[in-house]
CSV table of C-alpha atoms in Angstrom, one decimal:
chain,number,residue,atom,x,y,z
H,22,MET,CA,-64.8,29.4,-74.4
H,23,VAL,CA,-63.5,32.2,-73.2
H,24,LEU,CA,-61.5,34.6,-75.5
H,25,PRO,CA,-58.8,37.0,-74.0
H,26,SER,CA,-59.5,40.9,-73.4
H,27,ALA,CA,-59.2,42.7,-76.6
H,28,ILE,CA,-58.1,46.4,-76.5
H,29,LEU,CA,-61.1,48.1,-78.0
H,30,LEU,CA,-60.4,51.9,-79.7
H,31,PRO,CA,-62.7,54.9,-80.6
H,32,LEU,CA,-60.7,56.3,-83.6
H,33,TYR,CA,-62.5,58.9,-84.5
H,34,LEU,CA,-59.4,60.5,-85.6
H,35,TYR,CA,-59.2,61.9,-89.4
H,36,PRO,CA,-56.7,59.5,-91.5
H,37,SER,CA,-55.1,62.4,-93.0
H,38,VAL,CA,-52.2,60.8,-95.8
H,39,THR,CA,-50.0,64.0,-95.4
H,40,THR,CA,-49.2,63.6,-91.3
H,41,ASP,CA,-50.4,60.2,-90.6
H,42,PRO,CA,-51.6,60.5,-87.2
H,43,TRP,CA,-52.4,56.7,-86.9
H,44,LYS,CA,-48.8,55.9,-86.5
H,45,PRO,CA,-49.4,55.5,-82.8
H,46,LEU,CA,-52.0,52.2,-83.1
H,47,TYR,CA,-49.9,50.7,-86.6
H,48,ASP,CA,-46.8,50.5,-84.5
H,49,SER,CA,-49.3,48.8,-81.7
H,50,LEU,CA,-50.5,46.4,-84.0
H,51,THR,CA,-46.9,45.8,-85.0
H,52,ALA,CA,-45.6,45.7,-81.7
H,53,HIS,CA,-48.7,43.4,-80.3
H,54,PRO,CA,-49.8,41.3,-83.3
H,55,ASN,CA,-51.4,38.2,-81.2
H,56,THR,CA,-53.7,41.3,-79.3
H,57,GLN,CA,-57.2,41.6,-80.3
H,58,PHE,CA,-57.5,45.8,-81.4
H,59,ASP,CA,-61.4,46.3,-82.4
H,60,ILE,CA,-61.0,49.7,-83.5
H,61,VAL,CA,-64.5,51.8,-84.5
H,62,ILE,CA,-63.6,54.5,-87.3
H,63,ASN,CA,-66.4,57.5,-88.2
H,64,PRO,CA,-66.1,59.3,-90.1
H,65,ASP,CA,-69.1,62.1,-90.2
H,66,SER,CA,-71.1,60.3,-86.8
H,67,GLY,CA,-72.0,57.4,-89.3
H,68,PRO,CA,-70.3,57.5,-92.8
H,69,LEU,CA,-70.1,60.3,-94.8
H,70,LEU,CA,-72.6,60.5,-97.5
H,71,VAL,CA,-70.8,59.3,-100.5
H,72,GLY,CA,-69.3,55.9,-101.3
H,73,PRO,CA,-65.8,54.7,-101.0
H,74,SER,CA,-65.0,56.3,-105.0
H,75,ASP,CA,-65.1,59.8,-104.1
H,76,SER,CA,-62.5,61.6,-103.0
H,77,ALA,CA,-64.0,62.9,-99.6
H,78,LEU,CA,-63.1,59.5,-98.4
H,79,SER,CA,-59.5,58.7,-100.0
H,80,ASP,CA,-57.8,58.6,-97.3
H,81,TYR,CA,-60.0,57.1,-95.3
H,82,VAL,CA,-59.2,53.7,-98.1
H,83,VAL,CA,-56.0,54.1,-96.8
H,84,ALA,CA,-55.6,54.1,-94.2
H,85,VAL,CA,-58.6,51.7,-93.7
H,86,SER,CA,-56.9,49.4,-96.6
H,87,LYS,CA,-53.4,50.1,-94.2
H,88,LEU,CA,-55.5,48.6,-91.1
H,89,ARG,CA,-56.1,45.3,-93.0
H,90,THR,CA,-52.7,44.4,-93.6
H,91,TYR,CA,-53.3,43.2,-90.0
H,92,PRO,CA,-54.2,40.0,-88.8
H,93,ASN,CA,-55.3,41.0,-85.2
H,94,VAL,CA,-58.2,43.9,-86.2
H,95,ASN,CA,-61.6,43.6,-86.5
H,96,ILE,CA,-62.6,47.2,-88.0
H,97,PHE,CA,-66.1,48.7,-87.4
H,98,GLY,CA,-68.4,51.7,-88.9
H,99,TYR,CA,-69.7,53.5,-85.9
H,100,VAL,CA,-73.6,54.6,-86.0
H,101,HIS,CA,-75.4,56.3,-83.2
H,102,THR,CA,-79.8,55.4,-82.5
H,103,GLY,CA,-80.9,58.6,-80.4
H,104,TRP,CA,-81.2,56.2,-77.8
H,105,GLY,CA,-83.3,53.8,-80.2
H,106,ALA,CA,-86.2,57.0,-81.8
H,107,ALA,CA,-87.4,55.0,-84.1
H,108,SER,CA,-87.5,58.8,-86.3
H,109,LEU,CA,-83.7,57.8,-86.3
H,110,GLN,CA,-84.8,54.2,-88.1
H,111,PRO,CA,-84.3,55.3,-91.2
H,112,ALA,CA,-81.4,57.0,-90.9
H,113,LEU,CA,-79.3,54.0,-88.9
H,114,LEU,CA,-80.4,51.4,-91.8
H,115,SER,CA,-78.7,53.2,-94.7
H,116,ASN,CA,-76.2,54.0,-93.5
H,117,ILE,CA,-75.6,51.0,-92.6
H,118,SER,CA,-77.0,50.0,-96.0
H,119,ARG,CA,-73.6,52.3,-97.1
H,120,TYR,CA,-71.5,50.5,-95.3
H,121,ALA,CA,-72.1,48.1,-97.0
H,122,THR,CA,-70.6,49.2,-99.7
H,123,TRP,CA,-67.1,49.4,-98.0
H,124,ASN,CA,-67.1,45.8,-98.3
H,125,THR,CA,-67.4,46.0,-101.8
H,126,TYR,CA,-65.5,48.5,-103.1
H,127,THR,CA,-62.7,46.8,-105.2
H,128,PRO,CA,-59.8,48.9,-106.0
H,129,ALA,CA,-58.5,48.7,-102.3
H,130,ASN,CA,-59.4,46.3,-100.0
H,131,ILE,CA,-61.4,48.4,-97.1
H,132,SER,CA,-64.1,45.7,-96.1
H,133,LEU,CA,-65.0,46.3,-92.1
H,134,ASP,CA,-65.8,43.6,-90.1
H,135,GLY,CA,-69.1,44.7,-88.2
H,136,ILE,CA,-70.7,47.6,-86.5
H,137,PHE,CA,-70.9,49.6,-83.4
H,138,ILE,CA,-74.2,51.0,-82.9
H,139,ASP,CA,-73.9,54.2,-80.6
H,140,GLU,CA,-76.4,55.8,-77.4
H,141,ALA,CA,-78.2,52.3,-77.9
H,142,PRO,CA,-81.0,52.0,-75.3
H,143,ASN,CA,-80.1,50.0,-71.6
H,144,ALA,CA,-83.5,49.3,-70.9
H,145,TYR,CA,-86.0,46.7,-72.3
H,146,ASP,CA,-88.2,47.9,-75.1
H,147,PRO,CA,-90.2,45.7,-77.4
H,148,THR,CA,-90.2,47.9,-80.1
H,149,ILE,CA,-86.8,48.9,-78.9
H,150,TYR,CA,-85.3,45.9,-79.9
H,151,THR,CA,-87.7,44.8,-82.9
H,152,ASN,CA,-85.6,48.4,-84.4
H,153,LEU,CA,-82.5,47.3,-83.8
H,154,GLN,CA,-83.6,43.2,-84.6
H,155,THR,CA,-83.7,44.6,-87.8
H,156,ALA,CA,-80.5,46.8,-87.6
H,157,THR,CA,-78.1,44.2,-86.4
H,158,ASN,CA,-80.3,41.9,-89.0
H,159,LEU,CA,-79.3,44.2,-92.2
H,160,ALA,CA,-76.1,44.3,-91.0
H,161,ARG,CA,-75.1,40.3,-90.8
H,162,SER,CA,-76.7,40.3,-94.1
H,163,SER,CA,-74.4,42.2,-95.2
H,164,GLU,CA,-71.8,40.7,-93.7
H,165,LEU,CA,-70.7,42.9,-90.8
H,166,PRO,CA,-71.3,40.2,-88.7
H,167,LYS,CA,-70.1,41.4,-85.9
H,168,ILE,CA,-71.9,44.3,-83.6
H,169,ILE,CA,-71.6,46.2,-80.5
H,170,LEU,CA,-73.7,48.7,-78.7
H,171,ASN,CA,-73.0,50.7,-77.2
H,172,PRO,CA,-75.4,52.0,-73.8
H,173,GLY,CA,-72.7,52.9,-72.0
H,174,THR,CA,-74.3,51.8,-68.9
H,175,VAL,CA,-75.1,48.1,-67.4
H,176,ALA,CA,-78.3,46.7,-70.3
H,177,ASP,CA,-80.9,44.6,-70.2
H,178,ALA,CA,-79.7,41.2,-71.0
H,179,GLU,CA,-82.4,41.0,-73.7
H,180,TYR,CA,-79.6,43.2,-75.9
H,181,PHE,CA,-77.2,40.6,-75.5
H,182,ALA,CA,-78.8,38.8,-78.1
H,183,LEU,CA,-78.2,40.5,-80.9
H,184,ALA,CA,-74.6,41.8,-79.7
H,185,ASP,CA,-71.4,40.3,-79.8
H,186,TYR,CA,-70.3,43.2,-76.8
H,187,ILE,CA,-72.1,45.5,-75.3
H,188,ILE,CA,-70.4,48.3,-73.6
H,189,MET,CA,-71.2,48.8,-70.1
H,190,PHE,CA,-69.8,51.3,-69.1
H,191,GLU,CA,-69.2,54.6,-71.3
H,192,GLY,CA,-67.4,57.4,-69.0
H,193,ALA,CA,-65.0,59.4,-67.2
H,194,TYR,CA,-62.4,56.5,-65.3
H,195,ALA,CA,-63.5,59.0,-61.7
H,196,ASN,CA,-67.0,57.6,-61.8
H,197,PHE,CA,-66.5,53.8,-62.4
H,198,ASN,CA,-67.0,51.6,-60.4
H,199,ALA,CA,-65.5,48.2,-60.9
H,200,SER,CA,-67.7,46.5,-58.3
H,201,GLU,CA,-70.7,46.7,-60.6
H,202,MET,CA,-68.5,44.9,-63.4
H,203,ALA,CA,-67.6,42.5,-60.4
H,204,ALA,CA,-71.2,42.1,-59.8
H,205,LEU,CA,-72.1,40.8,-63.6
H,206,SER,CA,-72.1,36.5,-64.5
H,207,GLN,CA,-68.6,35.5,-66.1
H,208,ALA,CA,-70.7,34.7,-68.5
H,209,VAL,CA,-72.4,38.2,-69.3
H,210,ARG,CA,-68.4,39.7,-68.9
H,211,ALA,CA,-67.0,38.2,-71.4
H,212,ASN,CA,-69.8,39.7,-73.4
H,213,SER,CA,-68.7,43.6,-71.7
H,214,SER,CA,-66.6,46.4,-73.0
H,215,VAL,CA,-66.3,49.2,-71.1
H,216,ILE,CA,-64.4,52.6,-71.8
H,217,LEU,CA,-62.8,55.2,-69.7
H,218,TYR,CA,-61.3,58.7,-70.6
H,219,ASP,CA,-60.5,61.3,-68.6
H,220,SER,CA,-57.3,59.2,-66.2
H,221,THR,CA,-56.1,60.5,-64.1
H,222,LEU,CA,-53.4,57.8,-63.0
H,223,ALA,CA,-49.4,57.0,-63.3
H,224,GLU,CA,-48.3,54.2,-65.7
H,225,ALA,CA,-48.5,51.9,-63.2
H,226,ASP,CA,-51.9,52.5,-61.8
H,227,GLN,CA,-53.5,52.1,-64.9
H,228,ASN,CA,-51.5,49.1,-65.2
H,229,THR,CA,-53.6,47.4,-61.9
H,230,LEU,CA,-56.4,48.7,-63.1
H,231,VAL,CA,-55.8,47.2,-66.9
H,232,ASN,CA,-54.8,43.5,-64.9
H,233,GLN,CA,-58.1,44.4,-62.3
H,234,LEU,CA,-60.1,44.3,-65.7
H,235,VAL,CA,-59.1,41.9,-67.6
H,236,ASP,CA,-58.8,38.8,-64.2
H,237,LEU,CA,-62.8,40.6,-64.3
H,238,GLY,CA,-63.3,39.1,-67.3
H,239,LEU,CA,-64.2,41.5,-69.8
H,240,GLY,CA,-64.7,40.6,-73.4
H,241,SER,CA,-62.7,44.3,-74.9
H,242,LEU,CA,-62.0,47.2,-72.5
H,243,ASP,CA,-59.8,51.3,-72.9
H,244,VAL,CA,-58.1,53.6,-70.5
H,245,THR,CA,-57.8,56.6,-71.9
H,246,THR,CA,-56.3,59.7,-70.7
H,247,THR,CA,-57.8,62.0,-73.1
H,248,ASN,CA,-61.4,62.9,-72.4
H,249,THR,CA,-62.0,62.9,-76.7
H,250,TYR,CA,-61.7,59.8,-79.0
H,251,ASP,CA,-59.6,62.4,-82.2
H,252,THR,CA,-56.1,62.6,-80.2
H,253,TRP,CA,-53.7,60.1,-78.4
H,254,SER,CA,-53.7,59.6,-74.3
H,255,ALA,CA,-50.5,60.0,-73.4
H,256,LEU,CA,-50.4,56.0,-71.8
H,257,TRP,CA,-52.2,54.1,-75.0
H,258,THR,CA,-48.1,52.9,-75.5
H,259,ALA,CA,-48.8,51.6,-72.1
H,260,PHE,CA,-52.1,50.5,-72.6
H,261,THR,CA,-51.4,48.3,-75.3
H,262,GLN,CA,-48.2,47.2,-73.9
H,263,GLN,CA,-50.4,46.8,-70.8
H,264,VAL,CA,-53.3,44.6,-72.0
H,265,SER,CA,-51.1,42.5,-73.8
H,266,SER,CA,-49.3,41.4,-70.5
H,267,ALA,CA,-51.9,40.6,-68.7
H,268,VAL,CA,-53.9,38.3,-71.2
H,269,GLY,CA,-50.1,36.4,-72.0
H,270,VAL,CA,-50.1,37.0,-75.3
H,271,THR,CA,-45.9,39.3,-74.6
């Protein structure tokens, strides 16, 4: 069964408890309880080098525990690989293990659902594949079972054995070619994601694009007017409504 497209949100905005900058997300989760949201958190280009009991993570504890009250959320911890650089493998494994400690934190429920691996390779290389396999195996054995790989471009099919989703395009809307996604098999599209930033589309045109992407059967998507992941799209509320309508849950 092909699942409806989810909203994929790289959320690199610091969750200050005094200003509550994640409120637009909480509002959308409430407004669209039957839409799946896959949220990527990124405390410090990965986890901070402290445990969740450290005061440096106190704002994240509050914000993530609030996210955990919504049943339509998957939460992913951000890590990066330097495009598969062997020198970063020890840090990659350490960061995954550090995120795993969030799942055993007892004062609050800040458990994560999986790992978002940024700067993933797109071309198959047996050594890099083995390194990524070691990393994804560690995540799954650490109760972080869901994996997103982000090469940001169309990836070789071998990597789908390691991931639930692969981001097959991340870039400016002006550079996006939907025909590249349409050329993928339906089975591949169901496990593929796109992130389009710097969108200049009006709300109605964004709606047309969202319907096109959902009709392609993509696993998840993000369309934003910004060129950074630490601020909200001017059309965020419209986007969440458009995806919910396109997948037929509102």
